Short mmCIF file of C-alpha atoms in Angstrom, two decimals:
data_model
loop_
_atom_site.label_atom_id
_atom_site.label_comp_id
_atom_site.label_asym_id
_atom_site.label_seq_id
_atom_site.Cartn_x
_atom_site.Cartn_y
_atom_site.Cartn_z
CA UNK A 1 19.99 1.73 -64.11
CA UNK A 2 18.23 -1.27 -65.56
CA UNK A 3 18.00 -4.54 -63.69
CA UNK A 4 19.91 -6.17 -66.52
CA UNK A 5 22.79 -3.73 -66.00
CA UNK A 6 22.79 -4.45 -62.28
CA UNK A 7 22.97 -8.17 -63.03
CA UNK A 8 25.92 -7.69 -65.37
CA UNK A 9 27.73 -5.72 -62.67
CA UNK A 10 26.87 -8.27 -60.00
CA UNK A 11 28.41 -11.00 -62.14
CA UNK A 12 31.83 -9.47 -61.38
CA UNK A 13 31.47 -9.88 -57.60
CA UNK A 14 33.70 -12.73 -56.44
CA UNK A 15 35.46 -12.83 -59.77
CA UNK A 16 39.23 -12.69 -60.21
CA UNK A 17 39.80 -9.63 -62.39
CA UNK A 18 43.59 -9.91 -62.32
CA UNK A 19 45.06 -13.39 -62.39
CA UNK A 20 48.42 -13.62 -60.62
CA UNK A 21 50.68 -11.34 -62.60
CA UNK A 22 54.29 -10.46 -61.78
CA UNK A 23 55.52 -6.88 -61.76
CA UNK A 24 57.76 -5.73 -64.60
CA UNK A 25 60.91 -5.68 -62.47
CA UNK A 26 62.08 -7.33 -59.29
CA UNK A 27 62.53 -5.22 -56.17
CA UNK A 28 65.57 -3.07 -56.88
CA UNK A 29 67.60 -0.27 -55.33
CA UNK A 30 67.21 2.32 -58.13
CA UNK A 31 63.42 2.27 -57.82
CA UNK A 32 63.68 2.37 -54.03
CA UNK A 33 65.99 5.37 -54.32
CA UNK A 34 63.57 7.13 -56.67
CA UNK A 35 60.72 6.50 -54.20
CA UNK A 36 62.45 7.59 -50.99
CA UNK A 37 63.90 10.70 -52.65
CA UNK A 38 60.49 11.80 -53.93
CA UNK A 39 58.84 11.01 -50.58
CA UNK A 40 61.74 12.69 -48.73
CA UNK A 41 61.89 9.59 -46.56
CA UNK A 42 65.30 9.51 -44.88
CA UNK A 43 64.88 6.19 -43.06
CA UNK A 44 68.40 4.73 -43.66
CA UNK A 45 67.22 1.09 -43.86
CA UNK A 46 66.13 1.64 -47.46
CA UNK A 47 69.50 2.60 -48.98
CA UNK A 48 72.26 2.15 -46.37
CA UNK A 49 73.31 -1.52 -46.01
CA UNK A 50 75.22 -0.89 -42.81
CA UNK A 51 72.40 1.03 -41.13
CA UNK A 52 69.97 -1.71 -42.17
CA UNK A 53 72.22 -4.42 -40.67
CA UNK A 54 72.52 -2.39 -37.45
CA UNK A 55 68.76 -2.93 -36.99
CA UNK A 56 69.14 -6.71 -37.28
CA UNK A 57 68.14 -6.96 -40.93
CA UNK A 58 70.28 -8.76 -43.56
CA UNK A 59 70.52 -5.63 -45.68
CA UNK A 60 68.38 -2.86 -47.16
CA UNK A 61 64.62 -3.33 -47.39
CA UNK A 62 62.03 -1.58 -49.56
CA UNK A 63 59.50 0.76 -47.92
CA UNK A 64 56.42 -1.29 -47.02
CA UNK A 65 54.12 1.12 -48.85
CA UNK A 66 56.05 0.46 -52.09
CA UNK A 67 54.45 -3.01 -52.34
CA UNK A 68 51.89 -1.71 -54.81
CA UNK A 69 54.50 0.17 -56.86
CA UNK A 70 56.28 -3.09 -57.75
CA UNK A 71 53.24 -4.30 -59.68
CA UNK A 72 52.16 -1.06 -61.35
CA UNK A 73 51.84 -1.71 -65.06
CA UNK A 74 54.04 1.19 -66.17
CA UNK A 75 53.91 4.07 -68.58
CA UNK A 76 53.49 2.23 -71.86
CA UNK A 77 50.51 0.16 -70.72
CA UNK A 78 48.86 3.18 -69.06
CA UNK A 79 49.01 5.29 -72.19
CA UNK A 80 48.10 2.48 -74.59
CA UNK A 81 44.73 3.31 -76.14
CA UNK A 82 43.21 -0.11 -75.46
CA UNK A 83 43.52 -2.38 -72.48
CA UNK A 84 44.54 -5.99 -72.69
CA UNK A 85 40.91 -7.13 -72.92
CA UNK A 86 41.00 -9.08 -69.65
CA UNK A 87 38.24 -9.15 -67.02
CA UNK A 88 39.53 -5.94 -65.37
CA UNK A 89 39.11 -4.09 -68.66
CA UNK A 90 35.69 -5.66 -69.14
CA UNK A 91 34.63 -4.28 -65.77
CA UNK A 92 36.06 -0.85 -66.58
CA UNK A 93 34.20 -0.88 -69.91
CA UNK A 94 30.96 -1.96 -68.26
CA UNK A 95 31.25 0.87 -65.74
CA UNK A 96 32.03 3.34 -68.53
CA UNK A 97 28.88 2.11 -70.27
CA UNK A 98 26.99 3.18 -67.13
CA UNK A 99 28.61 6.62 -67.40
CA UNK A 100 31.19 6.03 -64.64
CA UNK A 101 34.21 7.17 -66.58
CA UNK A 102 36.29 8.81 -63.81
CA UNK A 103 38.10 6.98 -61.06
CA UNK A 104 39.59 7.85 -57.71
CA UNK A 105 41.03 5.55 -55.05
CA UNK A 106 39.36 5.97 -51.67
CA UNK A 107 40.66 3.23 -49.36
CA UNK A 108 43.73 1.06 -49.02
CA UNK A 109 44.16 -1.37 -46.13
CA UNK A 110 47.55 -3.08 -46.29
CA UNK A 111 48.73 -5.92 -44.07
CA UNK A 112 52.41 -6.71 -44.66
CA UNK A 113 53.57 -10.25 -43.94
CA UNK A 114 57.27 -9.56 -44.47
CA UNK A 115 59.63 -6.85 -45.68
CA UNK A 116 60.63 -6.93 -49.34
CA UNK A 117 64.31 -6.96 -50.27
CA UNK A 118 66.13 -6.38 -53.56
CA UNK A 119 65.77 -9.48 -55.73
CA UNK A 120 62.24 -10.31 -54.58
CA UNK A 121 59.84 -10.50 -57.50
CA UNK A 122 56.33 -9.48 -56.51
CA UNK A 123 53.19 -10.64 -58.29
CA UNK A 124 49.60 -9.65 -57.55
CA UNK A 125 46.16 -11.11 -58.08
CA UNK A 126 42.93 -9.23 -57.51
CA UNK A 127 39.41 -10.44 -56.72
CA UNK A 128 36.32 -8.19 -56.63
CA UNK A 129 34.60 -8.31 -53.24
CA UNK A 130 31.70 -5.94 -53.78
CA UNK A 131 30.22 -3.31 -56.08
CA UNK A 132 28.06 -0.75 -54.31
CA UNK A 133 24.71 0.54 -55.50
CA UNK A 134 24.89 3.95 -57.14
CA UNK A 135 25.82 6.60 -54.56
CA UNK A 136 25.79 10.38 -54.68
CA UNK A 137 29.24 11.66 -53.66
CA UNK A 138 30.87 15.07 -53.61
CA UNK A 139 32.75 14.16 -56.81
CA UNK A 140 29.70 12.94 -58.66
CA UNK A 141 27.40 9.92 -58.78
CA UNK A 142 29.28 6.67 -58.73
CA UNK A 143 29.90 3.21 -57.40
CA UNK A 144 32.46 1.93 -54.95
CA UNK A 145 34.37 -1.12 -56.19
CA UNK A 146 36.00 -3.06 -53.35
CA UNK A 147 38.57 -5.70 -54.13
CA UNK A 148 41.17 -7.84 -52.39
CA UNK A 149 44.68 -7.72 -53.81
CA UNK A 150 47.06 -10.49 -52.74
CA UNK A 151 50.78 -9.95 -53.24
CA UNK A 152 52.98 -13.03 -53.69
CA UNK A 153 56.75 -13.43 -53.92
CA UNK A 154 58.73 -15.52 -56.43
CA UNK A 155 58.13 -18.64 -54.28
CA UNK A 156 54.37 -18.14 -54.20
CA UNK A 157 54.37 -17.01 -50.56
CA UNK A 158 51.94 -14.20 -49.68
CA UNK A 159 53.95 -11.11 -48.71
CA UNK A 160 51.10 -8.62 -48.38
CA UNK A 161 47.33 -8.36 -48.61
CA UNK A 162 45.52 -5.17 -49.56
CA UNK A 163 41.86 -4.35 -49.42
CA UNK A 164 41.40 -1.74 -52.10
CA UNK A 165 38.47 0.52 -52.91
CA UNK A 166 37.92 2.71 -55.93
CA UNK A 167 35.14 5.15 -56.67
CA UNK A 168 34.15 4.99 -60.32
CA UNK A 169 32.05 8.06 -60.97
CA UNK A 170 30.33 10.27 -63.50
CA UNK A 171 32.25 13.55 -63.39
CA UNK A 172 30.17 16.61 -62.65
CA UNK A 173 29.83 19.22 -65.43
CA UNK A 174 33.18 20.65 -66.45
CA UNK A 175 33.98 23.89 -64.63
CA UNK A 176 34.32 27.10 -66.63
CA UNK A 177 37.65 28.02 -68.18
CA UNK A 178 40.02 29.27 -65.49
CA UNK A 179 40.28 32.80 -66.94
CA UNK A 180 36.50 33.18 -66.81
CA UNK A 181 36.21 31.81 -63.33
CA UNK A 182 35.63 34.45 -60.69
CA UNK A 183 36.57 34.16 -57.06
CA UNK A 184 32.88 33.95 -56.21
CA UNK A 185 32.42 30.97 -58.49
CA UNK A 186 35.36 29.27 -56.91
CA UNK A 187 33.89 29.83 -53.47
CA UNK A 188 30.57 28.37 -54.51
CA UNK A 189 31.91 25.23 -56.05
CA UNK A 190 31.39 22.37 -53.67
CA UNK A 191 34.61 20.91 -52.38
CA UNK A 192 35.01 17.23 -51.76
CA UNK A 193 33.06 16.45 -48.67
CA UNK A 194 34.70 15.66 -45.35
CA UNK A 195 33.44 12.39 -43.94
CA UNK A 196 30.85 12.37 -41.19
CA UNK A 197 31.74 11.68 -37.60
CA UNK A 198 31.55 7.91 -37.32
CA UNK A 199 29.11 6.27 -34.91
CA UNK A 200 30.46 4.19 -32.04
CA UNK A 201 29.30 0.77 -33.16
CA UNK A 202 29.21 -2.05 -30.63
CA UNK A 203 27.63 -5.49 -30.28
CA UNK A 204 24.37 -3.97 -29.05
CA UNK A 205 23.78 -1.53 -31.90
CA UNK A 206 25.66 -3.08 -34.86
CA UNK A 207 22.47 -4.69 -36.23
CA UNK A 208 20.87 -1.26 -36.55
CA UNK A 209 23.73 0.28 -38.54
CA UNK A 210 24.10 -2.82 -40.71
CA UNK A 211 20.42 -2.62 -41.65
CA UNK A 212 20.79 1.11 -42.27
CA UNK A 213 23.53 0.35 -44.78
CA UNK A 214 20.86 -1.60 -46.69
CA UNK A 215 18.37 1.26 -46.25
CA UNK A 216 16.25 -0.64 -43.75
CA UNK A 217 15.18 1.21 -40.59
CA UNK A 218 14.82 -1.31 -37.77
CA UNK A 219 13.25 -0.99 -34.35
CA UNK A 220 14.35 -3.31 -31.56
CA UNK A 221 11.52 -5.30 -29.97
CA UNK A 222 11.50 -7.22 -26.70
CA UNK A 223 10.87 -10.88 -27.48
CA UNK A 224 9.19 -11.36 -24.07
CA UNK A 225 6.81 -8.39 -23.69
CA UNK A 226 6.89 -7.10 -27.30
CA UNK A 227 7.73 -3.53 -26.25
CA UNK A 228 9.54 -1.55 -28.95
CA UNK A 229 12.63 0.42 -27.98
CA UNK A 230 15.21 2.80 -29.42
CA UNK A 231 18.13 3.45 -29.21
CA UNK A 232 19.23 -0.19 -29.24
CA UNK A 233 20.26 -1.75 -25.94
CA UNK A 234 20.88 -5.20 -24.52
CA UNK A 235 17.93 -5.32 -22.14
CA UNK A 236 14.23 -4.41 -22.19
CA UNK A 237 13.57 -1.36 -19.99
CA UNK A 238 10.01 -2.63 -19.38
CA UNK A 239 10.46 -6.26 -18.34
CA UNK A 240 14.24 -6.74 -18.16
CA UNK A 241 14.40 -9.50 -20.78
CA UNK A 242 17.61 -9.87 -22.79
CA UNK A 243 15.77 -11.59 -25.63
CA UNK A 244 14.91 -9.39 -28.56
CA UNK A 245 14.12 -9.25 -32.23
CA UNK A 246 13.39 -6.40 -34.62
CA UNK A 247 10.61 -4.97 -36.70
CA UNK A 248 11.04 -2.86 -39.77
CA UNK A 249 9.72 0.68 -39.49
CA UNK A 250 7.08 1.77 -42.00
CA UNK A 251 8.94 5.05 -42.51
CA UNK A 252 5.97 7.21 -41.52
CA UNK A 253 6.68 9.62 -38.70
CA UNK A 254 6.08 13.11 -37.36
CA UNK A 255 8.32 15.82 -35.95
CA UNK A 256 8.37 15.56 -32.16
CA UNK A 257 10.88 18.35 -31.62
CA UNK A 258 13.77 20.01 -33.43
CA UNK A 259 16.65 22.47 -33.19
CA UNK A 260 18.56 24.33 -35.90
CA UNK A 261 22.32 24.03 -35.67
CA UNK A 262 24.17 27.15 -36.85
CA UNK A 263 27.42 26.85 -34.95
CA UNK A 264 29.89 25.22 -34.61
CA UNK A 265 29.98 23.88 -38.14
CA UNK A 266 31.38 20.54 -39.21
CA UNK A 267 32.53 20.25 -42.85
CA UNK A 268 30.53 17.05 -43.41
CA UNK A 269 27.15 18.79 -43.10
CA UNK A 270 25.09 21.38 -44.97
CA UNK A 271 23.88 24.36 -42.95
CA UNK A 272 21.51 25.40 -41.53
CA UNK A 273 21.33 21.85 -40.18
CA UNK A 274 17.99 20.71 -38.77
CA UNK A 275 18.43 18.21 -35.96
CA UNK A 276 15.09 16.66 -35.09
CA UNK A 277 13.55 14.15 -32.74
CA UNK A 278 11.15 12.25 -34.93
CA UNK A 279 8.44 9.95 -33.57
CA UNK A 280 7.85 6.93 -35.77
CA UNK A 281 4.34 5.68 -36.49
CA UNK A 282 5.36 2.63 -34.41
CA UNK A 283 5.88 4.91 -31.39
CA UNK A 284 9.65 5.02 -30.85
CA UNK A 285 11.61 8.21 -31.38
CA UNK A 286 14.98 8.79 -32.95
CA UNK A 287 17.33 11.71 -33.41
CA UNK A 288 17.83 12.47 -37.08
CA UNK A 289 18.08 15.26 -39.63
CA UNK A 290 15.29 16.82 -41.68
CA UNK A 291 15.98 17.34 -45.37
CA UNK A 292 14.08 18.97 -48.21
CA UNK A 293 12.67 21.64 -45.89
CA UNK A 294 13.91 24.97 -44.60
CA UNK A 295 14.04 25.67 -40.84
CA UNK A 296 11.23 28.26 -41.16
CA UNK A 297 8.89 25.64 -42.61
CA UNK A 298 9.37 23.01 -39.92
CA UNK A 299 6.53 22.62 -37.43
CA UNK A 300 6.02 20.34 -34.46
CA UNK A 301 3.79 17.38 -35.43
CA UNK A 302 4.55 17.90 -39.10
CA UNK A 303 4.20 14.56 -40.94
CA UNK A 304 7.50 13.36 -42.38
CA UNK A 305 8.66 10.30 -44.25
CA UNK A 306 11.84 8.25 -44.22
CA UNK A 307 14.67 8.88 -46.67
CA UNK A 308 18.35 7.85 -46.66
CA UNK A 309 21.68 9.59 -46.85
CA UNK A 310 24.71 7.58 -47.98
CA UNK A 311 27.37 9.46 -46.07
CA UNK A 312 30.21 7.20 -47.16
CA UNK A 313 30.67 3.59 -48.31
CA UNK A 314 30.32 2.24 -44.76
CA UNK A 315 27.70 4.59 -43.38
CA UNK A 316 24.11 5.16 -44.43
CA UNK A 317 21.75 6.97 -42.08
CA UNK A 318 18.00 7.62 -41.98
CA UNK A 319 16.81 11.18 -42.52
CA UNK A 320 13.27 12.46 -42.88
CA UNK A 321 11.59 14.76 -45.36
CA UNK A 322 8.14 16.35 -45.37
CA UNK A 323 5.35 14.24 -46.80
CA UNK A 324 4.57 15.52 -50.29
CA UNK A 325 1.40 17.63 -50.05
CA UNK A 326 -1.40 16.56 -52.35
CA UNK A 327 -2.30 19.11 -54.96
CA UNK A 328 1.19 20.59 -55.03
CA UNK B 1 60.55 20.11 -46.10
CA UNK B 2 59.95 21.52 -42.68
CA UNK B 3 59.26 19.28 -39.78
CA UNK B 4 57.67 20.99 -36.85
CA UNK B 5 57.14 19.67 -33.39
CA UNK B 6 54.00 21.08 -31.85
CA UNK B 7 53.79 21.96 -28.19
CA UNK B 8 51.46 19.33 -26.87
CA UNK B 9 50.64 19.02 -23.24
CA UNK B 10 50.35 15.30 -23.83
CA UNK B 11 53.55 13.28 -23.52
CA UNK B 12 55.44 12.98 -26.77
CA UNK B 13 57.83 10.16 -27.37
CA UNK B 14 60.90 11.48 -29.11
CA UNK B 15 63.59 9.03 -30.09
CA UNK B 16 66.88 9.50 -28.21
CA UNK B 17 69.77 10.41 -30.49
CA UNK B 18 72.26 7.70 -31.43
CA UNK B 19 69.76 4.87 -30.93
CA UNK B 20 68.26 2.69 -33.65
CA UNK B 21 64.80 3.81 -32.61
CA UNK B 22 62.10 3.44 -30.02
CA UNK B 23 61.82 0.23 -28.08
CA UNK B 24 58.40 -1.28 -27.49
CA UNK B 25 58.53 -0.52 -23.77
CA UNK B 26 59.32 3.16 -24.37
CA UNK B 27 55.96 3.72 -26.03
CA UNK B 28 52.67 4.23 -24.21
CA UNK B 29 49.09 4.42 -25.42
CA UNK B 30 48.22 8.11 -25.75
CA UNK B 31 51.73 9.17 -26.87
CA UNK B 32 51.62 11.74 -29.63
CA UNK B 33 53.92 11.68 -32.61
CA UNK B 34 55.87 14.80 -33.58
CA UNK B 35 53.76 16.67 -36.12
CA UNK B 36 54.95 16.65 -39.75
CA UNK B 37 54.06 19.48 -42.10
CA UNK B 38 54.44 18.73 -45.81
CA UNK B 39 54.20 21.54 -48.41
CA UNK B 40 52.29 20.09 -51.36
CA UNK B 41 54.23 21.46 -54.28
CA UNK B 42 53.27 20.57 -57.84
CA UNK B 43 56.71 18.98 -58.18
CA UNK B 44 56.14 16.77 -55.13
CA UNK B 45 52.77 15.56 -56.46
CA UNK B 46 54.19 14.74 -59.90
CA UNK B 47 57.52 13.32 -58.67
CA UNK B 48 55.85 10.97 -56.17
CA UNK B 49 53.26 9.83 -58.73
CA UNK B 50 56.04 8.92 -61.15
CA UNK B 51 58.17 7.32 -58.39
CA UNK B 52 55.18 5.08 -57.64
CA UNK B 53 54.83 4.34 -61.39
CA UNK B 54 51.36 5.87 -61.46
CA UNK B 55 50.97 7.56 -64.83
CA UNK B 56 47.24 8.40 -64.52
CA UNK B 57 46.87 11.83 -66.11
CA UNK B 58 45.02 13.29 -63.09
CA UNK B 59 48.29 13.17 -61.16
CA UNK B 60 50.37 15.20 -63.65
CA UNK B 61 48.23 16.89 -66.33
CA UNK B 62 46.18 19.83 -64.97
CA UNK B 63 44.04 20.23 -68.12
CA UNK B 64 42.95 16.59 -68.19
CA UNK B 65 42.46 16.59 -64.42
CA UNK B 66 39.96 19.47 -64.78
CA UNK B 67 38.23 17.67 -67.63
CA UNK B 68 37.75 14.70 -65.34
CA UNK B 69 35.97 16.82 -62.77
CA UNK B 70 38.90 17.77 -60.51
CA UNK B 71 40.07 21.27 -59.64
CA UNK B 72 43.70 20.51 -60.47
CA UNK B 73 46.07 17.56 -60.39
CA UNK B 74 46.00 15.75 -57.07
CA UNK B 75 48.23 13.41 -55.07
CA UNK B 76 47.84 9.67 -55.75
CA UNK B 77 46.98 7.20 -53.01
CA UNK B 78 50.31 5.35 -53.22
CA UNK B 79 51.97 8.59 -52.14
CA UNK B 80 49.54 9.10 -49.28
CA UNK B 81 50.59 5.59 -48.14
CA UNK B 82 54.26 6.48 -48.54
CA UNK B 83 54.01 9.75 -46.61
CA UNK B 84 52.06 8.11 -43.79
CA UNK B 85 54.78 5.44 -43.57
CA UNK B 86 57.49 8.12 -43.52
CA UNK B 87 55.63 10.02 -40.79
CA UNK B 88 55.40 6.97 -38.53
CA UNK B 89 58.86 5.45 -39.13
CA UNK B 90 60.63 8.77 -38.58
CA UNK B 91 59.11 8.70 -35.10
CA UNK B 92 59.54 4.97 -34.48
CA UNK B 93 63.07 4.75 -35.88
CA UNK B 94 64.79 2.41 -38.34
CA UNK B 95 64.34 -0.74 -36.25
CA UNK B 96 60.55 -0.50 -36.62
CA UNK B 97 58.97 -2.98 -39.03
CA UNK B 98 55.77 -1.76 -40.69
CA UNK B 99 53.07 -4.42 -40.35
CA UNK B 100 50.00 -2.57 -41.62
CA UNK B 101 48.95 0.70 -43.25
CA UNK B 102 45.20 1.24 -43.46
CA UNK B 103 44.04 4.55 -44.89
CA UNK B 104 40.93 6.28 -46.14
CA UNK B 105 41.19 9.33 -48.37
CA UNK B 106 38.97 12.39 -48.06
CA UNK B 107 39.82 15.87 -49.33
CA UNK B 108 42.32 15.75 -52.21
CA UNK B 109 45.88 17.04 -51.85
CA UNK B 110 46.06 19.79 -54.46
CA UNK B 111 49.21 21.75 -55.36
CA UNK B 112 49.84 24.84 -53.24
CA UNK B 113 48.28 23.39 -50.10
CA UNK B 114 50.06 22.00 -47.02
CA UNK B 115 49.31 18.70 -45.32
CA UNK B 116 49.92 18.44 -41.59
CA UNK B 117 50.25 14.89 -40.26
CA UNK B 118 49.42 14.13 -36.66
CA UNK B 119 49.33 10.80 -34.88
CA UNK B 120 48.76 9.11 -31.57
CA UNK B 121 49.48 5.67 -30.16
CA UNK B 122 46.11 3.97 -29.80
CA UNK B 123 46.95 0.37 -28.88
CA UNK B 124 49.78 -1.96 -27.91
CA UNK B 125 49.96 -5.72 -28.40
CA UNK B 126 52.46 -7.08 -25.88
CA UNK B 127 52.58 -10.59 -27.34
CA UNK B 128 53.50 -9.41 -30.82
CA UNK B 129 55.40 -6.25 -29.82
CA UNK B 130 53.10 -4.33 -32.12
CA UNK B 131 52.08 -0.71 -31.67
CA UNK B 132 49.07 0.82 -33.41
CA UNK B 133 49.20 4.49 -34.32
CA UNK B 134 46.21 6.47 -35.54
CA UNK B 135 47.18 9.04 -38.18
CA UNK B 136 45.47 12.01 -39.71
CA UNK B 137 46.71 14.29 -42.49
CA UNK B 138 44.84 17.59 -42.77
CA UNK B 139 44.99 20.11 -45.58
CA UNK B 140 43.08 23.37 -46.02
CA UNK B 141 39.99 21.46 -47.21
CA UNK B 142 39.83 19.00 -44.33
CA UNK B 143 41.15 15.52 -43.71
CA UNK B 144 43.08 14.21 -46.71
CA UNK B 145 43.95 10.95 -45.03
CA UNK B 146 42.82 9.15 -41.88
CA UNK B 147 43.87 5.71 -40.80
CA UNK B 148 46.08 3.49 -38.71
CA UNK B 149 49.62 2.23 -39.04
CA UNK B 150 50.89 -0.80 -37.13
CA UNK B 151 54.62 -1.14 -36.44
CA UNK B 152 56.54 -3.88 -34.69
CA UNK B 153 59.13 -2.44 -32.31
CA UNK B 154 62.11 -4.18 -30.72
CA UNK B 155 61.92 -5.06 -27.02
CA UNK B 156 63.88 -2.64 -24.84
CA UNK B 157 66.94 -3.52 -22.71
CA UNK B 158 64.69 -3.93 -19.67
CA UNK B 159 62.53 -6.52 -21.36
#
């Protein structure tokens, strides 16, 4: 991607891509009925006035998760060949220009301020919060677009807030026609990746993971005696000082020790999985994975160099690969 | 749809019959929700997409879904939200007010699979009467949905 393209994308961050726009219809019982029937949700507060009043409500309420449905643009607009030409379409077009033509929603974080009742008329506005660098995902290479959607009622009061994340990606090559596809092919096709076990992040180690997200490998350093340490901790094991800063690792390292994990398997990883203790040129060691090398080729003291794996939008981790041999 | 209750050794809170639902004091951190198993029929995936007014072709047109890099049509995220809400409110009862639904999607829900929802009470906020439930919906490929739902429950008679 060119720097100019990156700049054009970055121009959308912080921008309102959907000005406040009301849904086509107010909250209504027929649409609620359609929803709860399809979801097989038998909570009586959605259709039975008496049951709803028995819970202290004034009458039936819409399912909370329907908030987004009230502002969906509908069939006609979805199938129309061209968008309305607003900023949201401009962003979609710009991403398509980069080859990111497919889309899948990955995250939705809803906070509901009140229940919606028939007659409410919901409107939504949407502001882009961030656009990720290009990431390799199981679906294909793409970018995560994070936005904040604010839902208002007819009086302008906020009724719900939703952090919303889409992956816009370049689809992988089209699979063969189904009739030609053998069972073996099906088995070999990579499935969408399960997410990695998440690290336990706390106030002592958050700086390290935050830097990792930006592909910077940090080493904690005692501000009093200058001793480097890893993993991160609140206090220097040498002199006991609580004051610290960090240095950025050069990325040069060697294999201190390693094991090969065959079993049990976790769906987030490729196997055989090499789990290594790597000693950085700066002297600290960290537990990591080796990539770009088979278990048979790994040797103690082998020189390796830093690389990064973007496991998911929130988690990037350092891995190490063999130093490219000269003459190869 | 079948709704199965697994045999957990951990305490399960099950709503007493004839009551409008669980009271805040009847719920403890660590309580497990009764498991919910949802067969992912093609009809369910299409019907819920349309009920949520989501007409993206990947949720109803298998040929176009494959062209866009998917194996088949797959469930839309609005439905994942709706099913997670159903799973939690069927346990909490009709008096529960849903305050938050925060989900992340992983493996897609394809037709022919089954999603099993499990959940556990992870936190209680006495001041607000809010209960946080962690939820997880697994299909044959792995976790389709993980997240948390927050519900506000009425105070019990003893409160």
